[in-house]
Tab-separated table of C-alpha atoms in Angstrom:
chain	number	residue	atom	x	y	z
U	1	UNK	CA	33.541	-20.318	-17.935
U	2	UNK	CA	33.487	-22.505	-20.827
U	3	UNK	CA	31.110	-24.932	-19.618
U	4	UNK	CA	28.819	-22.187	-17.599
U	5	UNK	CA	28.425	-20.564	-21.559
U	6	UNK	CA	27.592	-23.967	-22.820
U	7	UNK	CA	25.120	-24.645	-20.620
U	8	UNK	CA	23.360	-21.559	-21.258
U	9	UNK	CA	23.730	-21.400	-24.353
U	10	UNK	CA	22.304	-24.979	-24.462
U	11	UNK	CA	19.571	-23.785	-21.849
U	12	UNK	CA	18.459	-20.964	-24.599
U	13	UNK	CA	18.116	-23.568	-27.750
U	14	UNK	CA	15.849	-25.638	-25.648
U	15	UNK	CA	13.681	-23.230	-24.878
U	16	UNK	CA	13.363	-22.022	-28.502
U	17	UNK	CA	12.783	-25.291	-29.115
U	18	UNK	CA	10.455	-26.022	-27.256
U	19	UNK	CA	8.546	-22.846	-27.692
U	20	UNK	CA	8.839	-23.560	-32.198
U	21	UNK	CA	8.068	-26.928	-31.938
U	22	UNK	CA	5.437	-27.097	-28.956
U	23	UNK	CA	7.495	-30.148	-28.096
U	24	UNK	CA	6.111	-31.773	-24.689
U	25	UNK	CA	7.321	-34.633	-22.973
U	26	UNK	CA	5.812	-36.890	-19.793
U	27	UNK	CA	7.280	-34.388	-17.681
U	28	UNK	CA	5.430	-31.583	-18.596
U	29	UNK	CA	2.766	-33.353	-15.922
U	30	UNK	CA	5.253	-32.312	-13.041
U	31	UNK	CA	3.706	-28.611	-13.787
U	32	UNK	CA	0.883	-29.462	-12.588
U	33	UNK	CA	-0.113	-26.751	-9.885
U	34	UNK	CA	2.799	-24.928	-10.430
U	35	UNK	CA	1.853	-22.706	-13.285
U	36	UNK	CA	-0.856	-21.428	-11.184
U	37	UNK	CA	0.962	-20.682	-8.012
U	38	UNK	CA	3.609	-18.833	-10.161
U	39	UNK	CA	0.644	-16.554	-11.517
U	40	UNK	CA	-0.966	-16.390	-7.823
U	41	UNK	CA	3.091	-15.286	-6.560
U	42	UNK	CA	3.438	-12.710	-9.592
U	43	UNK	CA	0.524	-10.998	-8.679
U	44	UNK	CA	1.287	-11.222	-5.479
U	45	UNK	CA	4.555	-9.809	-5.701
U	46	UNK	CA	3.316	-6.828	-8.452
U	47	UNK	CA	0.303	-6.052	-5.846
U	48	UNK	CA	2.727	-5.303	-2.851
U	49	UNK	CA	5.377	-3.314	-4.743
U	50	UNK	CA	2.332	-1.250	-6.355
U	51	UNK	CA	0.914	-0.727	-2.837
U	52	UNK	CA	4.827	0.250	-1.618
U	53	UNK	CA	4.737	2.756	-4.021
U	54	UNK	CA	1.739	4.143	-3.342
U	55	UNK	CA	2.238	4.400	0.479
U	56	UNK	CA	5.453	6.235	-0.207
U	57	UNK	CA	3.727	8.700	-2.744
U	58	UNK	CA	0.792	9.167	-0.393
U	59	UNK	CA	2.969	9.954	2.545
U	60	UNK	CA	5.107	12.022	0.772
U	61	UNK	CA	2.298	14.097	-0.418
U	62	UNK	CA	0.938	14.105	3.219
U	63	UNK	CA	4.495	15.608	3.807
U	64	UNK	CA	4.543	17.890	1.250
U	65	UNK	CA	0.793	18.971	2.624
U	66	UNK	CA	2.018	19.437	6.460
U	67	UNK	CA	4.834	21.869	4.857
U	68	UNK	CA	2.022	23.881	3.335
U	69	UNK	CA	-0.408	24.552	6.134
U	70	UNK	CA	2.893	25.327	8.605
U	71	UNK	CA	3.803	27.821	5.618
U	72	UNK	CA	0.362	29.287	5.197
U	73	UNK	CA	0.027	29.507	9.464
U	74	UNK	CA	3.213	31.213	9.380
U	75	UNK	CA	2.356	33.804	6.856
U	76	UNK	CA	-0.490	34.546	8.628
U	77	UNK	CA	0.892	34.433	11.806
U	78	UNK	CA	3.305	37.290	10.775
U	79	UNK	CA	0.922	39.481	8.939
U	80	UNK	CA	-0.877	39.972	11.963
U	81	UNK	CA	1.110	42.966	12.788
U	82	UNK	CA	0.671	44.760	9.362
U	83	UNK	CA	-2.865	44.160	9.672
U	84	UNK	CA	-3.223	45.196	13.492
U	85	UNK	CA	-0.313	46.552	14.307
U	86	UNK	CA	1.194	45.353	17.579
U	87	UNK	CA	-0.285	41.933	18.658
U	88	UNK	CA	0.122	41.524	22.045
U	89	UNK	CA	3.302	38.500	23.270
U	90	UNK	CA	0.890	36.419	24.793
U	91	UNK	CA	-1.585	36.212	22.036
U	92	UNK	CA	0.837	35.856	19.374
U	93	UNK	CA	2.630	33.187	21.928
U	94	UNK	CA	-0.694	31.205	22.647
U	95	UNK	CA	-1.257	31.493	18.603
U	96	UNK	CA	1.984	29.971	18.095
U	97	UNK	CA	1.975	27.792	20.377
U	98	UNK	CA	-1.308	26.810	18.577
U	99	UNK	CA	-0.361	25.929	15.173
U	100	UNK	CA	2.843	23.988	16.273
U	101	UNK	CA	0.893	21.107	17.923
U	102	UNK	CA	-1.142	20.810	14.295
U	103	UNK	CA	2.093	20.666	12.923
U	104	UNK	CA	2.868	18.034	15.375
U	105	UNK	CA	0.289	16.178	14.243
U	106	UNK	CA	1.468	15.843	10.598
U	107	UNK	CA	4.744	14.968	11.987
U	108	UNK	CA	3.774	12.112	14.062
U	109	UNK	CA	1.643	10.867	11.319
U	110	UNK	CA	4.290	10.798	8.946
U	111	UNK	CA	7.115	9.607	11.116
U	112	UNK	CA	4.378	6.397	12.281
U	113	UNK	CA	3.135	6.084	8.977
U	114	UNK	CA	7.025	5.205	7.881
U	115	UNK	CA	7.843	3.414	10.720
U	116	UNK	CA	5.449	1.074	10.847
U	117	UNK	CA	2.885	0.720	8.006
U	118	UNK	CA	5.900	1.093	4.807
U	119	UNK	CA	8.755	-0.581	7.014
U	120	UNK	CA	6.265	-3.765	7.201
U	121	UNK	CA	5.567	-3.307	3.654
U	122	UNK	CA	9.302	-3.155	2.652
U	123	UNK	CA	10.398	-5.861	4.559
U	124	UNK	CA	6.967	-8.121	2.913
U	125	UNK	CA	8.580	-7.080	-0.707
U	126	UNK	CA	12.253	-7.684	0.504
U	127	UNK	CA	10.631	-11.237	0.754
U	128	UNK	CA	9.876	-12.361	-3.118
U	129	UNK	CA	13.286	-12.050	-5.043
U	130	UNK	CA	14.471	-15.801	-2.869
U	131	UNK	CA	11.427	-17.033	-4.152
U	132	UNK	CA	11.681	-15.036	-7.968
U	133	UNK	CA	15.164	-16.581	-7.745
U	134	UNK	CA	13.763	-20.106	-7.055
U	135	UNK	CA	11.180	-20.032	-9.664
U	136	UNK	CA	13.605	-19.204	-12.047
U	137	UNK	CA	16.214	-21.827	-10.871
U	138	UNK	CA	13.482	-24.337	-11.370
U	139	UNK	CA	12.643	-23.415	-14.652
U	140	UNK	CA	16.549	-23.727	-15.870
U	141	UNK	CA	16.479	-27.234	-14.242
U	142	UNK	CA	13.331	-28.089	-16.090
U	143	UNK	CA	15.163	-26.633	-19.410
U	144	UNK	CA	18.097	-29.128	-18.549
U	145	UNK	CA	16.153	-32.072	-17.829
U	146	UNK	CA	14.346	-31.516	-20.966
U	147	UNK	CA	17.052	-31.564	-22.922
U	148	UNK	CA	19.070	-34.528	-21.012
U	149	UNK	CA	16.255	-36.297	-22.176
U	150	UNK	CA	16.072	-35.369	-25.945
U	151	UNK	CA	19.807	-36.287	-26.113
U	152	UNK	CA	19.387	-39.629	-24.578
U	153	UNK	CA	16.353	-40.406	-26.668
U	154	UNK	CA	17.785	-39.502	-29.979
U	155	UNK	CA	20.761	-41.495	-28.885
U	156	UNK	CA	18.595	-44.701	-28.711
U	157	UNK	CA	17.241	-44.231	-31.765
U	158	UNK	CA	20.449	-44.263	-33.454
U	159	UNK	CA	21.480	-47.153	-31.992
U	160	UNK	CA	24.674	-45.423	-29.507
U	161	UNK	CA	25.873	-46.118	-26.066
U	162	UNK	CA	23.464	-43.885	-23.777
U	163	UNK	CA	25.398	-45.089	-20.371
U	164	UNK	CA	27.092	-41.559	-19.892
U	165	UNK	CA	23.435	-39.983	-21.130
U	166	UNK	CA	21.133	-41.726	-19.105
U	167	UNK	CA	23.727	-40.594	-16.024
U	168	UNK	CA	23.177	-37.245	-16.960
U	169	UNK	CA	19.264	-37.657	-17.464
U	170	UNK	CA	19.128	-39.107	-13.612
U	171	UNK	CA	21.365	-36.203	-12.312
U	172	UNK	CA	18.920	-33.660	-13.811
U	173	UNK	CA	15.895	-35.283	-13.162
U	174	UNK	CA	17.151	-35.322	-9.386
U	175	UNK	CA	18.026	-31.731	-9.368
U	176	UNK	CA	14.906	-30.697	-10.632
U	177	UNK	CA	12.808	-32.896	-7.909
U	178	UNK	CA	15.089	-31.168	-5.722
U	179	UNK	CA	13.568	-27.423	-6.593
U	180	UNK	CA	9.908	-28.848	-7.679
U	181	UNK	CA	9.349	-30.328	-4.442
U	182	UNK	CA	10.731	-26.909	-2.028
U	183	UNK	CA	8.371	-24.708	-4.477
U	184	UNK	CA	5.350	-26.841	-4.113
U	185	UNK	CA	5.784	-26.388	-0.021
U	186	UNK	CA	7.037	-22.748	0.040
U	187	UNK	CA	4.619	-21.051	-2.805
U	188	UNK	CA	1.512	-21.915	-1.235
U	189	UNK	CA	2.140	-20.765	1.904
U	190	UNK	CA	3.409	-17.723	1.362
U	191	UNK	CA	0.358	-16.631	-0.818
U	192	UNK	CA	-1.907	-17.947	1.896
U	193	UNK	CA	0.302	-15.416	4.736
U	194	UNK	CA	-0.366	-12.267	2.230
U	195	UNK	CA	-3.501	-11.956	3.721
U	196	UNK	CA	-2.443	-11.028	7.361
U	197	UNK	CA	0.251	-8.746	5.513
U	198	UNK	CA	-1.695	-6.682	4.238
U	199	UNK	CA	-4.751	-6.605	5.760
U	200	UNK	CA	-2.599	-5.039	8.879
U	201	UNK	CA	-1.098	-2.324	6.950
U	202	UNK	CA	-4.254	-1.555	5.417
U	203	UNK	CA	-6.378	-1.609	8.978
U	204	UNK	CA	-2.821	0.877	10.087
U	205	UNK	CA	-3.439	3.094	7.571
U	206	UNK	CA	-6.982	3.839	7.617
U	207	UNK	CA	-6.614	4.142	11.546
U	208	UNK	CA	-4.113	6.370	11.468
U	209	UNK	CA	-5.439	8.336	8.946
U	210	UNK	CA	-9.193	8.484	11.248
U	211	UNK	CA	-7.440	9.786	13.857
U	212	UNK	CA	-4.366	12.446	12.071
U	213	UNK	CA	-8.358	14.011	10.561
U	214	UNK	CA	-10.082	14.409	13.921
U	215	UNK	CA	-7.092	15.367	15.951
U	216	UNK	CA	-6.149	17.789	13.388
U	217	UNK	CA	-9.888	19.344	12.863
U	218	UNK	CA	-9.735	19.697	16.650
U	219	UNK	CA	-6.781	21.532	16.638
U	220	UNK	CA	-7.634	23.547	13.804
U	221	UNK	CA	-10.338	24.926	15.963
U	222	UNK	CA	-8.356	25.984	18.710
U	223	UNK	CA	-6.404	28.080	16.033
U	224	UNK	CA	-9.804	29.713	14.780
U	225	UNK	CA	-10.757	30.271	18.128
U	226	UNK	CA	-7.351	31.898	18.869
U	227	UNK	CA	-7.341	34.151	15.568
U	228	UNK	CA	-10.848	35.486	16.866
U	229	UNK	CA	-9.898	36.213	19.599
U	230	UNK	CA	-7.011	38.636	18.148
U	231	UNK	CA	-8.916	40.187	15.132
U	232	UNK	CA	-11.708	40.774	17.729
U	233	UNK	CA	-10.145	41.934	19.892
U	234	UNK	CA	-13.115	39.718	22.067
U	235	UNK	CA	-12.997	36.705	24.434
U	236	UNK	CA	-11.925	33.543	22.960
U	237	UNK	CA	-14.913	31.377	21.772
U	238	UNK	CA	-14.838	27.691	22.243
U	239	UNK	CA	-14.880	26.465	18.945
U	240	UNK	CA	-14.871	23.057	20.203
U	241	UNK	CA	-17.522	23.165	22.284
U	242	UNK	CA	-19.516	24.879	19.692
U	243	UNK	CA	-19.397	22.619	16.919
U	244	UNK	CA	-20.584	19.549	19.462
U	245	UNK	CA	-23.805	21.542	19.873
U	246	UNK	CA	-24.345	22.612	16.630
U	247	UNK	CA	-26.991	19.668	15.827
U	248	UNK	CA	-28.388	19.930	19.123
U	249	UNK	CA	-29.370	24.282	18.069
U	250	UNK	CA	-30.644	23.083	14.685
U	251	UNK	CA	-33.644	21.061	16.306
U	252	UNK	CA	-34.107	23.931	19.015
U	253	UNK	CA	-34.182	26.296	15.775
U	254	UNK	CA	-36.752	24.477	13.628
U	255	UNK	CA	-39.020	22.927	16.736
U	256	UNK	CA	-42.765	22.681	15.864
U	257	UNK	CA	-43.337	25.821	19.151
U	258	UNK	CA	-40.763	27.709	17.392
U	259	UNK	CA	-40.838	28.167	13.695
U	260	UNK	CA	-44.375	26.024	12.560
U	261	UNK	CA	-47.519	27.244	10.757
U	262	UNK	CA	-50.399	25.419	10.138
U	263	UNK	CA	-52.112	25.116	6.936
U	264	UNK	CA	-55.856	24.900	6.342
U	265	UNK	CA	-55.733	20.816	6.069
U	266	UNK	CA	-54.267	21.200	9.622
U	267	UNK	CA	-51.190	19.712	8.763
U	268	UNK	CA	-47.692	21.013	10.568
U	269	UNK	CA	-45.069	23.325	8.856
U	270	UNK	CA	-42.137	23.686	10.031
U	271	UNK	CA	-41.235	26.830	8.060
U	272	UNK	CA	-43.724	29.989	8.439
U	273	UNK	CA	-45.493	30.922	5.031
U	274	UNK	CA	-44.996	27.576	3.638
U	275	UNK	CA	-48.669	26.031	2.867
U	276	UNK	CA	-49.962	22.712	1.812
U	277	UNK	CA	-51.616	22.378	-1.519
């Protein structure tokens, strides 16, 4: 215990040190590509936990959004009676019936969503605190070596026995190799595998997301065509159908045969009354 507080305690006065006196020492050129990597791995690491985050407070909101519509359907789906009075079982069944499989949809998106796009990015985050702890080790070696160093120098320069020091200098200096050399091999490839990361979980998410929208507007139609159905008390209209030719009744509805004038240069309108100047 003693010798773990004198370390660190020794570990803290080089570093303050250092940082007064702006001391550097031949082995300052071992940082060499290191400082960089550390910046490329902190950014790294603050990019993926901000992108956690934000997955989990998107989804949750998505969550929170499913809840809504299924409350809003079911409100609706009960006031049917006060409005109508007595909706017949089958209608209210198929209108049921309706609505659940939209609320299916939110479900599945959420539950995938989860599974698969924030379980990759969890386990991708559960990844930096080895290397954090690495980085860190290395930088308490470089504090010791440092200092092993300053002792031994001074030492000479007063003339003293620097056996037992230089010892001590070799023994940190070999430690510190040690942790230098595993960073320079580790840090750059683990920045150069954030790409695949998180381009996946991005190309997940906006696929998902495509296809929760269309399956979702399709369903929603099957609802409206349901609910008309019931207030109208008329055949159910194919909603689905409908909006596909949509475009198609626009250009039948503004052809030149249909809905054109012509104006006294002889040029085409396609709305009646309208004339050139």
């Amino acid at each position: 215990m003693r010798k773990f507080a004198s370390k660190t305690f020794g570990r803290t006065s080089e570093k303050l040190r250092i940082s007064l006196l702006k001391d550097e020492t031949d082995i300052d050129d071992k940082n060499f590509g290191i400082d960089c990597l550390v910046k490329k791995f902190n950014s790294q690491m603050n990019f993926a936990r901000n992108v956690l985050n934000e997955s989990k407070n998107f989804l949750a909101a998505m969550r929170d959004m499913g809840h809504a519509h299924r409350q809003y359907m079911t409100v609706l789906t009960e006031d049917l009676n006060l409005l109508l009075g007595d909706v017949p079982d089958e209608d209210k069944e198929e209108l049921v019936k309706s609505i659940a499989k939209i609320q299916e949809s939110w479900v599945k998106f959420y539950r995938d969503m989860n599974t698969d796009m924030v379980a990759s990015l969890i386990q991708y985050c559960d990844e930096f605190p080895a290397l954090q702890m690495k980085i860190e080790k290395r930088e308490r070696k470089l504090l010791d070596l440092r200092r092993s160093i300053r002792i031994a120098n001074n030492a000479k320069q007063k003339g003293q026995s620097t056996e037992k020091l230089d010892e001590e200098t070799e023994i940190a200096n070999l430690n510190f190799n040690a942790i230098h050399a595993e960073l320079l091999g580790q840090l750059p490839l683990f920045y150069q595998n954030r790409l695949q990361i998180i381009s996946s979980c991005f190309e997940l998410f906006f696929g998902e997301s495509s296809k929760l929208y269309e399956d979702i507007h399709e369903k929603q139609l099957i609802v409206r065509s349901v609910f008309h159905k019931i207030l109208m008390n008329e055949p159910e209209v194919n909603y689905v159908a409908k909006r596909k030719s949509v475009r198609s009744s626009i250009y039948e509805d503004f052809s030149p045969g249909t809905a054109s004038s012509t104006s006294s240069s002889g040029k085409e309108n396609c709305f009646d009354g309208f004339k050139y100047d």
